[in-house]
Amino acid sequence: MKICKTIDEMRLAAREVRRAGKRLGFVATMGALHEGHLSLVRAAKSVCDVVAVSIFVNPLQFGPTEDLAKYPRTFERDSGLLESEAVDFLFAPTPAEMYPAGAATYVTVEGLSDKLCGRSRPGHFPGVTTVVAKLFLIVEPDLAFFGQKDAAQSTIIRRMVQDLNLPVEIVVCPIVREPDGLAMSSRNAYLTPQERKSARVLHRSLMEINNRFDRGERSAANLIAAGRQLLSQESGVRLDYLEIVDPSTLDPVTQLDKPTLVAVAAFVGNTRLIDNIVLPV
Ligand code: PAJ
């Protein structure tokens, strides 16, 4: 596995891959890798000739009071894991390499960027789309793999790719969970043992909604009320949002007569966790 620290190195390596007529797959991450990330790497390996992964804790997508400084950074372990997955290139730039002084350009998906997490984290999605656009322009992958775990992020990136005619195909892969249902996340490392137990309520509330939906409930308000009820019973958990939305517009729906996204975000202690499920027609 070749580690590229500079944009020039990564760009040259990727150009060579394409010149050889090979299909290049790309997985963007912020490191602290877990099985969720590795599932994207494996999906990329299974359909691409060459795979590049980036590790970059993107300062632009963190708010002033968020966890940028304490975000887990485990580079040695991460590069070992990627090496075992036979990843070809690891792009690991510094913040100064990605954002030299004077950088002033943002990529923003209007409208979508202030829905769901965008409402409670202003500036977050413009930070994500700016860095992902830059990464796509540096790596120029044929396919890029993202997780359903960050459902709104995937929707917004698809929109950006479509609107800017970026020549990359977006593939969204299923959520990887712990055995008890908790969605894997780099932020789970912040949880105390007690919080780790409480965190199960996110998935439990989604399952409750799923069960009621299976039994025929189609009112979004009733489904949300049932989920909120469970969430409110768990001490130490503070709900940020629980919404049922159209997966492509992220706008709330009232009646579930087409596929919908049920998305939840909650603080468990000081740690903000997200999860979601898709309900069929
Ligand atoms: P990060 O949180 O490191 O996630 C990198 C990718 O892994 C994202 O596409 C995310 O959806 C996916 N992922 C995380 N947990 C997952 C899980 N349990 N199951 C399946 N996929 C999972 O998302 C980001 O980084 C950043 O915003 C980034 C896109 C890299 C831009 O900075």
PDB file of C-alpha atoms and ligand atoms in Angstrom, residues 28-31 34 36-37 39-40 58 61 71 128 131-132 146-147 149-150 153 174-176 183-184, ligand 1:
ATOM      1  CA  ALA A  28     -13.336   8.727   1.966  1.00  0.00           C
ATOM      2  CA  THR A  29     -12.953   8.463   5.750  1.00  0.00           C
ATOM      3  CA  MET A  30     -11.902  10.433   8.798  1.00  0.00           C
ATOM      4  CA  GLY A  31     -10.023   7.417  10.196  1.00  0.00           C
ATOM      5  CA  HIS A  34     -14.122   0.103  12.125  1.00  0.00           C
ATOM      6  CA  GLY A  36     -18.389  -0.045   8.775  1.00  0.00           C
ATOM      7  CA  HIS A  37     -15.495   1.625   6.975  1.00  0.00           C
ATOM      8  CA  SER A  39     -17.273  -2.868   4.513  1.00  0.00           C
ATOM      9  CA  LEU A  40     -16.958   0.058   2.085  1.00  0.00           C
ATOM     10  CA  ASN A  58     -11.800  17.513   7.918  1.00  0.00           C
ATOM     11  CA  GLN A  61     -17.141  20.027   8.792  1.00  0.00           C
ATOM     12  CA  TYR A  71     -11.750  13.147  17.370  1.00  0.00           C
ATOM     13  CA  VAL A 128     -18.489  17.747   3.872  1.00  0.00           C
ATOM     14  CA  VAL A 131     -13.914  18.272   1.096  1.00  0.00           C
ATOM     15  CA  VAL A 132     -15.576  15.472  -0.884  1.00  0.00           C
ATOM     16  CA  PHE A 146     -20.361   5.827   1.070  1.00  0.00           C
ATOM     17  CA  GLY A 147     -22.330   4.373   3.993  1.00  0.00           C
ATOM     18  CA  LYS A 149     -25.172   5.227   8.158  1.00  0.00           C
ATOM     19  CA  ASP A 150     -24.854   8.882   7.123  1.00  0.00           C
ATOM     20  CA  GLN A 153     -24.659  12.855   3.649  1.00  0.00           C
ATOM     21  CA  PRO A 174     -25.657  -0.850   4.151  1.00  0.00           C
ATOM     22  CA  ILE A 175     -25.153   0.127   7.803  1.00  0.00           C
ATOM     23  CA  VAL A 176     -22.836  -2.207   9.729  1.00  0.00           C
ATOM     24  CA  ALA A 183     -24.626   1.359  14.405  1.00  0.00           C
ATOM     25  CA  MET A 184     -20.826   1.304  14.293  1.00  0.00           C
TER      26      MET A 184
HETATM   27  P1  PAJ B   1     -16.525   8.843   8.518  1.00  0.00           P
HETATM   28  O1  PAJ B   1     -17.465   9.139   9.621  1.00  0.00           O
HETATM   29  O2  PAJ B   1     -15.150   8.370   8.847  1.00  0.00           O
HETATM   30  O3  PAJ B   1     -17.218   7.811   7.577  1.00  0.00           O
HETATM   31  C1  PAJ B   1     -16.605   7.431   6.361  1.00  0.00           C
HETATM   32  C2  PAJ B   1     -17.599   6.588   5.569  1.00  0.00           C
HETATM   33  O4  PAJ B   1     -17.914   5.408   6.307  1.00  0.00           O
HETATM   34  C3  PAJ B   1     -18.938   7.331   5.326  1.00  0.00           C
HETATM   35  O5  PAJ B   1     -19.387   7.084   4.000  1.00  0.00           O
HETATM   36  C4  PAJ B   1     -19.845   6.693   6.354  1.00  0.00           C
HETATM   37  O6  PAJ B   1     -21.216   6.720   5.986  1.00  0.00           O
HETATM   38  C5  PAJ B   1     -19.312   5.266   6.377  1.00  0.00           C
HETATM   39  N1  PAJ B   1     -19.703   4.581   7.630  1.00  0.00           N
HETATM   40  C6  PAJ B   1     -19.480   5.007   8.898  1.00  0.00           C
HETATM   41  N2  PAJ B   1     -20.031   4.156   9.798  1.00  0.00           N
HETATM   42  C7  PAJ B   1     -20.621   3.168   9.065  1.00  0.00           C
HETATM   43  C8  PAJ B   1     -21.373   1.994   9.399  1.00  0.00           C
HETATM   44  N3  PAJ B   1     -21.641   1.641  10.659  1.00  0.00           N
HETATM   45  N4  PAJ B   1     -21.829   1.221   8.378  1.00  0.00           N
HETATM   46  C9  PAJ B   1     -21.594   1.560   7.082  1.00  0.00           C
HETATM   47  N5  PAJ B   1     -20.886   2.652   6.707  1.00  0.00           N
HETATM   48  C10 PAJ B   1     -20.409   3.446   7.678  1.00  0.00           C
HETATM   49  O7  PAJ B   1     -18.446  10.388   6.819  1.00  0.00           O
HETATM   50  C11 PAJ B   1     -17.320  10.840   6.976  1.00  0.00           C
HETATM   51  O8  PAJ B   1     -16.311  10.163   7.608  1.00  0.00           O
HETATM   52  C12 PAJ B   1     -16.912  12.215   6.459  1.00  0.00           C
HETATM   53  O9  PAJ B   1     -18.034  13.071   6.485  1.00  0.00           O
HETATM   54  C13 PAJ B   1     -16.299  12.175   5.031  1.00  0.00           C
HETATM   55  C14 PAJ B   1     -17.295  11.645   3.990  1.00  0.00           C
HETATM   56  C15 PAJ B   1     -15.024  11.328   5.032  1.00  0.00           C
HETATM   57  C16 PAJ B   1     -15.900  13.624   4.599  1.00  0.00           C
HETATM   58  O10 PAJ B   1     -15.008  14.168   5.498  1.00  0.00           O
END
